[in-house]
Short mmCIF file of C-alpha atoms and ligand atoms in Angstrom, two decimals:
data_model
loop_
_atom_site.label_atom_id
_atom_site.label_comp_id
_atom_site.label_asym_id
_atom_site.label_seq_id
_atom_site.Cartn_x
_atom_site.Cartn_y
_atom_site.Cartn_z
CA MET S 23 85.64 -75.65 163.03
CA LYS S 24 83.27 -76.28 160.75
CA SER S 25 80.40 -78.11 162.11
CA ALA S 26 80.41 -81.75 161.68
CA VAL S 27 78.81 -83.30 158.79
CA LYS S 28 76.83 -86.23 159.56
CA VAL S 29 78.03 -89.87 157.81
CA THR S 30 74.68 -92.80 157.74
CA ILE S 31 76.51 -96.79 157.05
CA THR S 32 74.46 -99.42 157.46
CA GLY S 33 75.66 -103.54 157.17
CA ALA S 34 78.42 -100.81 159.98
CA ALA S 35 79.20 -104.43 161.97
CA GLY S 36 79.90 -106.73 158.67
CA ASN S 37 83.08 -107.00 157.48
CA ILE S 38 83.59 -104.43 155.73
CA GLY S 39 82.25 -101.83 157.93
CA TYR S 40 84.50 -102.85 159.92
CA ALA S 41 87.05 -101.59 157.91
CA LEU S 42 86.00 -97.91 157.00
CA VAL S 43 84.04 -96.63 160.04
CA PHE S 44 87.51 -95.26 161.69
CA ARG S 45 89.10 -94.29 158.29
CA ILE S 46 86.13 -91.86 158.84
CA ALA S 47 86.68 -90.52 161.92
CA SER S 48 89.88 -90.65 161.54
CA GLY S 49 89.20 -87.95 158.69
CA ALA S 50 90.16 -90.04 155.48
CA MET S 51 86.94 -89.40 153.45
CA PHE S 52 86.23 -86.05 154.42
CA GLY S 53 89.80 -84.22 155.69
CA PRO S 54 91.24 -83.22 158.18
CA ASP S 55 89.32 -80.35 159.43
CA GLN S 56 86.32 -81.51 159.33
CA PRO S 57 83.94 -82.44 162.49
CA VAL S 58 82.29 -85.74 161.93
CA ILE S 59 78.56 -87.60 163.61
CA LEU S 60 79.26 -90.70 162.51
CA LYS S 61 75.63 -93.14 162.35
CA LEU S 62 75.63 -96.58 162.28
CA LEU S 63 72.54 -98.15 161.68
CA GLU S 64 72.20 -101.58 161.89
CA ILE S 65 69.68 -104.83 162.15
CA PRO S 66 68.17 -105.72 165.96
CA GLN S 67 70.21 -109.47 165.94
CA SER S 68 73.30 -106.89 165.33
CA MET S 69 73.10 -104.13 167.91
CA SER S 70 75.36 -105.36 169.73
CA SER S 71 78.02 -106.04 167.38
CA VAL S 72 77.17 -102.22 166.85
CA LYS S 73 77.59 -101.66 169.94
CA GLY S 74 81.14 -103.17 170.66
CA VAL S 75 82.35 -100.70 167.21
CA GLY S 76 80.55 -97.59 169.29
CA MET S 77 82.66 -98.55 172.06
CA GLU S 78 85.83 -99.15 170.00
CA LEU S 79 85.09 -95.58 168.35
CA GLU S 80 85.46 -94.22 171.37
CA ASP S 81 88.05 -95.89 172.74
CA CYS S 82 90.32 -93.72 169.78
CA ALA S 83 89.67 -90.95 170.93
CA PHE S 84 89.43 -89.68 167.71
CA PRO S 85 89.94 -85.84 168.12
CA LEU S 86 86.74 -85.68 164.64
CA LEU S 87 84.13 -87.30 165.59
CA HIS S 88 81.33 -85.32 167.78
CA ASP S 89 79.56 -88.57 168.13
CA VAL S 90 78.18 -92.28 167.13
CA VAL S 91 75.29 -92.74 166.85
CA MET S 92 74.04 -96.52 166.58
CA THR S 93 70.42 -97.80 165.73
CA ASP S 94 68.17 -100.06 164.01
CA ASN S 95 65.69 -97.68 163.46
CA PRO S 96 66.48 -96.13 160.27
CA ALA S 97 63.66 -92.39 160.69
CA ILE S 98 66.64 -92.22 163.64
CA GLY S 99 69.15 -93.16 160.96
CA PHE S 100 69.29 -90.87 158.60
CA ARG S 101 67.97 -87.93 160.32
CA ASP S 102 69.14 -84.52 158.42
CA THR S 103 72.16 -87.33 157.07
CA ASP S 104 75.09 -85.05 154.87
CA TYR S 105 76.52 -88.88 153.61
CA ALA S 106 74.94 -92.22 153.40
CA ILE S 107 76.82 -94.97 152.60
CA LEU S 108 74.68 -98.56 152.52
CA ILE S 109 76.59 -101.17 152.84
CA GLY S 110 74.28 -103.88 154.88
CA ALA S 111 72.88 -106.39 152.24
CA LYS S 112 71.31 -109.60 152.36
CA PRO S 113 74.24 -112.00 151.14
CA ARG S 114 73.75 -114.86 148.86
CA GLY S 115 72.95 -117.88 151.06
CA LYS S 116 72.28 -121.99 150.18
CA GLY S 117 70.92 -122.73 146.43
CA MET S 118 69.77 -119.48 146.79
CA GLU S 119 69.28 -117.73 142.71
CA ARG S 120 70.40 -114.73 141.63
CA LYS S 121 66.73 -113.70 140.89
CA ASP S 122 66.15 -114.23 144.70
CA LEU S 123 69.11 -112.68 145.65
CA ILE S 124 68.06 -109.22 143.34
CA THR S 125 64.33 -109.80 144.88
CA GLU S 126 65.12 -110.00 148.36
CA ASN S 127 67.83 -106.97 148.39
CA ALA S 128 65.32 -104.94 146.37
CA LYS S 129 63.14 -104.88 149.24
CA ILE S 130 65.60 -103.47 151.55
CA PHE S 131 67.23 -100.77 148.75
CA SER S 132 63.32 -99.55 148.13
CA VAL S 133 63.00 -99.38 152.73
CA GLN S 134 66.36 -97.32 152.95
CA GLY S 135 65.41 -95.12 150.01
CA LYS S 136 61.37 -94.24 151.74
CA ALA S 137 64.03 -93.77 154.70
CA ILE S 138 66.17 -90.74 152.68
CA ASN S 139 63.13 -89.73 151.56
CA ASP S 140 61.07 -88.93 153.86
CA HIS S 141 64.58 -87.99 156.94
CA ALA S 142 67.82 -86.93 155.62
CA SER S 143 69.23 -84.12 153.79
CA ARG S 144 68.56 -82.57 150.59
CA ASP S 145 71.45 -82.74 149.54
CA VAL S 146 72.20 -85.92 150.62
CA LYS S 147 74.94 -87.55 149.18
CA VAL S 148 74.24 -91.25 148.87
CA LEU S 149 76.30 -94.50 147.45
CA VAL S 150 75.13 -97.86 147.04
CA VAL S 151 77.73 -100.87 148.75
CA GLY S 152 75.68 -103.66 149.21
CA ASN S 153 75.23 -105.63 145.54
CA PRO S 154 73.23 -106.03 143.54
CA ALA S 155 74.89 -102.74 144.14
CA ASN S 156 74.17 -100.17 140.91
CA THR S 157 70.42 -101.88 141.12
CA ASN S 158 69.72 -100.92 144.12
CA ALA S 159 70.98 -97.98 143.83
CA LEU S 160 67.90 -97.86 140.97
CA ILE S 161 65.96 -99.17 143.16
CA ALA S 162 66.11 -96.91 146.23
CA ALA S 163 66.41 -93.48 144.06
CA SER S 164 63.23 -94.71 142.50
CA ASN S 165 61.63 -95.05 146.21
CA ALA S 166 62.86 -90.94 146.79
CA PRO S 167 60.80 -88.40 144.90
CA ASP S 168 61.70 -85.98 146.38
CA LEU S 169 65.44 -85.61 145.87
CA ASP S 170 66.94 -85.34 142.63
CA LYS S 171 68.45 -89.36 140.87
CA ARG S 172 71.97 -88.17 141.04
CA GLN S 173 71.46 -88.18 144.45
CA PHE S 174 72.39 -91.50 144.36
CA THR S 175 75.92 -93.85 143.25
CA ALA S 176 76.77 -97.43 143.22
CA MET S 177 80.55 -97.90 143.76
CA THR S 178 82.81 -98.85 141.42
CA ARG S 179 85.72 -97.48 142.31
CA LEU S 180 87.08 -100.95 144.12
CA ASP S 181 87.12 -101.99 140.18
CA HIS S 182 88.98 -99.33 139.35
CA ASN S 183 91.81 -98.65 141.51
CA ARG S 184 91.93 -102.91 140.85
CA ALA S 185 91.94 -101.71 137.65
CA ILE S 186 94.90 -98.77 137.91
CA GLY S 187 96.55 -101.28 140.56
CA GLN S 188 96.95 -104.16 137.27
CA LEU S 189 98.14 -101.11 135.86
CA ALA S 190 100.55 -99.94 137.63
CA ASN S 191 102.33 -103.78 139.06
CA LYS S 192 102.42 -104.69 134.78
CA THR S 193 104.19 -101.14 133.92
CA ASN S 194 106.20 -101.22 137.42
CA SER S 195 104.89 -98.09 137.42
CA LEU S 196 103.68 -95.53 139.89
CA VAL S 197 100.02 -95.37 140.61
CA ALA S 198 100.04 -91.56 140.90
CA ASP S 199 101.52 -91.75 137.21
CA ILE S 200 98.64 -94.12 135.69
CA LYS S 201 95.65 -91.71 134.88
CA ARG S 202 92.42 -91.67 133.04
CA VAL S 203 91.19 -95.28 133.74
CA THR S 204 87.55 -95.34 133.10
CA VAL S 205 85.48 -98.93 135.06
CA TRP S 206 81.58 -98.72 132.58
CA GLY S 207 78.72 -100.02 133.53
CA ASN S 208 77.77 -102.89 136.63
CA HIS S 209 79.59 -103.30 139.50
CA SER S 210 79.58 -107.56 137.91
CA SER S 211 81.88 -109.77 136.15
CA THR S 212 80.11 -107.87 132.42
CA GLN S 213 81.98 -104.52 133.85
CA PHE S 214 84.09 -103.42 131.20
CA PRO S 215 87.65 -101.94 132.33
CA HIS S 216 88.58 -99.70 129.32
CA ILE S 217 92.49 -98.44 129.21
CA ASP S 218 91.73 -97.00 126.03
CA ASN S 219 92.63 -93.28 126.67
CA CYS S 220 94.79 -94.10 129.94
CA GLU S 221 98.40 -92.50 130.24
CA ILE S 222 101.41 -93.66 132.49
CA ALA S 223 103.82 -91.01 132.97
CA GLY S 224 102.11 -88.94 130.29
CA LYS S 225 103.05 -91.57 127.72
CA PRO S 226 100.29 -94.34 125.28
CA VAL S 227 99.72 -96.44 127.47
CA TYR S 228 99.33 -98.89 124.85
CA ASP S 229 103.18 -97.47 124.28
CA LEU S 230 103.94 -100.70 127.63
CA VAL S 231 101.32 -102.24 127.58
CA SER S 232 99.41 -104.42 124.26
CA GLN S 233 96.07 -104.26 123.48
CA ASP S 234 96.31 -108.50 123.40
CA TRP S 235 96.76 -108.08 127.01
CA ALA S 236 94.72 -105.78 128.08
CA ILE S 237 91.96 -108.04 126.14
CA ASP S 238 93.54 -111.08 126.94
CA HIS S 239 94.98 -110.51 130.63
CA PHE S 240 93.58 -107.57 131.91
CA ILE S 241 90.42 -107.24 131.48
CA PRO S 242 89.52 -111.02 132.89
CA ARG S 243 91.56 -110.47 135.99
CA VAL S 244 89.55 -107.17 136.88
CA GLN S 245 86.75 -108.52 136.77
CA ARG S 246 87.68 -111.74 138.62
CA ARG S 247 88.93 -110.41 141.19
CA GLY S 248 86.86 -110.35 143.77
CA ALA S 249 86.68 -114.38 143.55
CA GLU S 250 90.23 -114.04 143.84
CA ILE S 251 90.53 -112.64 147.05
CA ILE S 252 87.94 -114.75 148.08
CA GLU S 253 89.71 -117.56 146.94
CA ALA S 254 93.01 -116.62 148.66
CA ARG S 255 91.72 -115.42 151.96
CA GLY S 256 88.59 -117.66 152.40
CA LEU S 257 87.08 -114.33 152.96
CA SER S 258 85.70 -111.42 150.35
CA SER S 259 87.86 -108.17 150.04
CA ALA S 260 86.94 -105.99 153.43
CA ALA S 261 89.69 -103.44 152.94
CA SER S 262 90.52 -102.32 149.80
CA ALA S 263 86.83 -102.44 149.56
CA ALA S 264 86.10 -99.89 152.04
CA ASP S 265 88.94 -98.09 150.81
CA ALA S 266 86.43 -97.75 147.88
CA ILE S 267 84.45 -95.97 149.92
CA VAL S 268 86.27 -93.41 151.02
CA ASP S 269 87.74 -92.65 147.66
CA HIS S 270 84.34 -92.20 145.57
CA MET S 271 82.67 -89.86 148.75
CA HIS S 272 85.99 -88.33 149.04
CA ASP S 273 86.15 -87.82 146.00
CA TRP S 274 82.50 -86.57 145.21
CA ALA S 275 82.80 -84.23 148.15
CA LEU S 276 85.39 -82.72 147.95
CA GLY S 277 86.66 -82.48 143.52
CA THR S 278 88.94 -85.18 141.17
CA PRO S 279 92.53 -84.03 140.22
CA ASP S 280 92.39 -81.70 136.98
CA GLY S 281 93.84 -84.34 134.19
CA ASP S 282 92.10 -87.18 135.43
CA TRP S 283 88.48 -88.83 136.09
CA VAL S 284 87.13 -91.42 138.63
CA SER S 285 84.79 -94.30 136.99
CA MET S 286 80.80 -93.75 139.02
CA ALA S 287 77.61 -95.71 139.00
CA ILE S 288 75.53 -93.09 138.05
CA PRO S 289 71.79 -92.72 136.61
CA SER S 290 71.98 -92.58 133.53
CA ASP S 291 71.88 -89.57 131.33
CA GLY S 292 72.23 -91.14 127.71
CA SER S 293 75.43 -90.47 127.22
CA TYR S 294 77.29 -93.38 125.26
CA GLY S 295 74.34 -94.76 124.33
CA ILE S 296 73.21 -95.89 127.57
CA GLU S 297 68.92 -96.56 128.97
CA GLU S 298 69.01 -93.41 130.13
CA GLY S 299 68.16 -93.68 134.08
CA LEU S 300 69.82 -97.63 134.76
CA VAL S 301 72.76 -96.52 137.51
CA TYR S 302 75.70 -96.96 135.14
CA SER S 303 78.89 -96.01 136.14
CA TYR S 304 80.50 -93.91 133.89
CA PRO S 305 83.89 -92.34 133.29
CA VAL S 306 83.01 -88.76 136.09
CA THR S 307 84.68 -85.45 136.48
CA CYS S 308 83.83 -83.78 140.56
CA LYS S 309 84.07 -80.35 141.13
CA ASP S 310 82.53 -78.94 144.16
CA GLY S 311 80.20 -81.56 144.89
CA SER S 312 78.70 -82.34 141.85
CA TYR S 313 79.73 -85.30 139.44
CA GLU S 314 79.87 -84.60 135.00
CA ILE S 315 80.40 -87.68 132.85
CA VAL S 316 83.17 -87.19 130.83
CA GLN S 317 81.82 -86.78 127.00
CA GLY S 318 83.36 -87.07 123.54
CA LEU S 319 85.68 -90.94 124.98
CA GLU S 320 86.32 -92.52 121.49
CA LEU S 321 85.30 -95.60 121.13
CA ASP S 322 85.83 -98.95 118.81
CA GLU S 323 83.01 -101.48 118.01
CA PHE S 324 84.91 -104.22 121.01
CA SER S 325 84.73 -101.26 122.90
CA VAL S 326 80.73 -100.63 122.58
CA SER S 327 79.75 -104.42 122.53
CA ARG S 328 80.85 -104.64 125.91
CA LEU S 329 79.71 -101.77 127.23
CA LYS S 330 76.35 -103.25 125.73
CA ALA S 331 76.38 -105.91 127.44
CA THR S 332 76.77 -105.15 130.85
CA GLN S 333 74.24 -102.14 129.74
CA GLN S 334 71.96 -105.52 128.59
CA GLU S 335 72.77 -107.52 132.21
CA LEU S 336 71.44 -104.48 134.17
CA LEU S 337 68.21 -103.98 131.82
CA GLU S 338 67.39 -108.25 132.46
CA GLU S 339 67.46 -106.94 137.26
CA ARG S 340 65.40 -104.44 136.56
CA ALA S 341 63.04 -106.81 135.17
CA ILE S 342 63.41 -109.06 137.83
CA ILE S 343 62.60 -105.63 140.35
CA ALA S 344 60.20 -104.02 138.69
CA ASP S 345 57.80 -104.27 140.20
CA LEU S 346 59.25 -102.40 143.37
CA LEU S 347 60.62 -99.31 141.39
CA GLY S 348 58.53 -96.47 142.82
CA GLY S 349 57.14 -92.51 141.53
P1 NDP M 412 79.82 -106.70 153.72
O1 NDP M 412 80.28 -106.38 155.19
O2 NDP M 412 81.74 -107.68 153.50
O3 NDP M 412 79.08 -106.79 152.64
C1 NDP M 412 78.24 -105.79 152.49
C2 NDP M 412 77.63 -106.33 151.50
O4 NDP M 412 78.54 -105.48 150.71
C3 NDP M 412 77.52 -107.25 150.57
O5 NDP M 412 75.82 -106.46 149.19
C4 NDP M 412 78.71 -107.74 149.64
O6 NDP M 412 78.77 -108.15 148.89
C5 NDP M 412 79.18 -106.02 149.42
N1 NDP M 412 79.68 -106.47 148.71
C6 NDP M 412 80.68 -104.86 147.46
N2 NDP M 412 81.34 -104.48 147.12
C7 NDP M 412 82.35 -105.59 147.93
C8 NDP M 412 83.88 -106.04 147.85
N3 NDP M 412 84.62 -105.04 146.85
N4 NDP M 412 84.28 -106.93 148.76
C9 NDP M 412 83.30 -107.31 149.60
N5 NDP M 412 81.99 -107.16 149.11
C10 NDP M 412 81.45 -106.31 148.64
O7 NDP M 412 79.22 -108.11 154.63
P2 NDP M 412 78.91 -108.77 155.53
O8 NDP M 412 78.23 -110.17 155.88
O9 NDP M 412 79.97 -108.68 156.68
O10 NDP M 412 78.40 -107.22 157.12
C11 NDP M 412 77.32 -107.66 155.72
C12 NDP M 412 76.55 -106.67 157.40
O11 NDP M 412 74.94 -105.65 157.18
C13 NDP M 412 75.91 -107.86 158.80
O12 NDP M 412 76.07 -106.36 159.90
C14 NDP M 412 74.60 -107.11 159.39
O13 NDP M 412 73.95 -107.45 159.95
C15 NDP M 412 73.73 -105.92 158.39
N6 NDP M 412 72.79 -105.68 157.14
C16 NDP M 412 71.62 -104.84 157.41
C17 NDP M 412 71.44 -105.52 156.45
C18 NDP M 412 70.15 -104.01 156.78
O14 NDP M 412 70.18 -102.83 156.85
N7 NDP M 412 68.35 -104.03 156.20
C19 NDP M 412 70.89 -106.00 155.73
C20 NDP M 412 71.58 -107.37 156.40
C21 NDP M 412 72.18 -107.64 156.74
P3 NDP M 412 78.67 -109.78 148.02
O15 NDP M 412 77.19 -110.24 149.40
O16 NDP M 412 78.63 -110.08 146.78
O17 NDP M 412 80.02 -109.38 148.18
#
């Protein structure tokens, strides 16, 4: 049997955490032959709640789950961890400005970046989910000078999956037949869901939908899907966010299928004219635990303007927390 991989989840007692941990323990993230040790990191006031999650995990008797560690100490939570999933974040309070939210969360993610730097496996793979996810990933990476910045990513996979879901619905196609969708930029309403390169069952997408539909309906719907769910459910999406976390880590660790790509927010290397270092969502392929940006995609004027607009928002977020960007 393979030796167990350690997976740390912050905010494990929250809504997304509760939808996630059972799926990891059942083998959905790393496969049916890969044992896991879950390390659930919470804040002191949520320790009682996370202990309840731990009891439920025990009651599931998952064969792949070799141990569960519950702690409010980041040094213990991140020690030797192979995968760190950072969900815990401060929600926007009443009357709170966006700037305040960014600053408050920046403090949390700089502390976590340092703790990962000091305690995690040298090959750790980090996924930031807590919002503003891209900028929180930038802060965490900047505070982990001993690790490669490419080990820090943020989640746009839910947006990617939402885009596929909308296309499947509109064209009455199977999800499995939809390839080469991209979400560019920030995990926010400025993100750019882009289908110019998409194929559905081997046909170019624009044989099945019009470009006007893409611009007037598809893009805004994907951008605002989170708000649509809150309106319908009275709560933010949690199970679909957890599912996207499973997909992101699964593909990063085990690879993407031939002929397709996924969207991941990663430190920009300057590709497609995006400022180097910003954590920006790109189309990527993954193999052997590492990712590469898909190069050479043609972008029309409209697309370039959307790529720049979402970059601009990330530059503004970065300016707000510039003093927290460590070495
Ligand atoms: P959730 O589990 O619902 O959400 C957690 C974070 O994920 C939020 O920042 C949320 O952003 C973000 N998120 C990203 N994508 C999505 C998506 N598609 N749908 C919904 N949320 C998304 O929050 P809870 O309040 O239920 O739980 C948070 C947990 O984190 C609590 O258990 C708390 O104790 C813990 N916590 C830990 C901290 C730490 O580790 N230092 C600090 C603060 C809290 P958004 O707010 O924009 O929806």
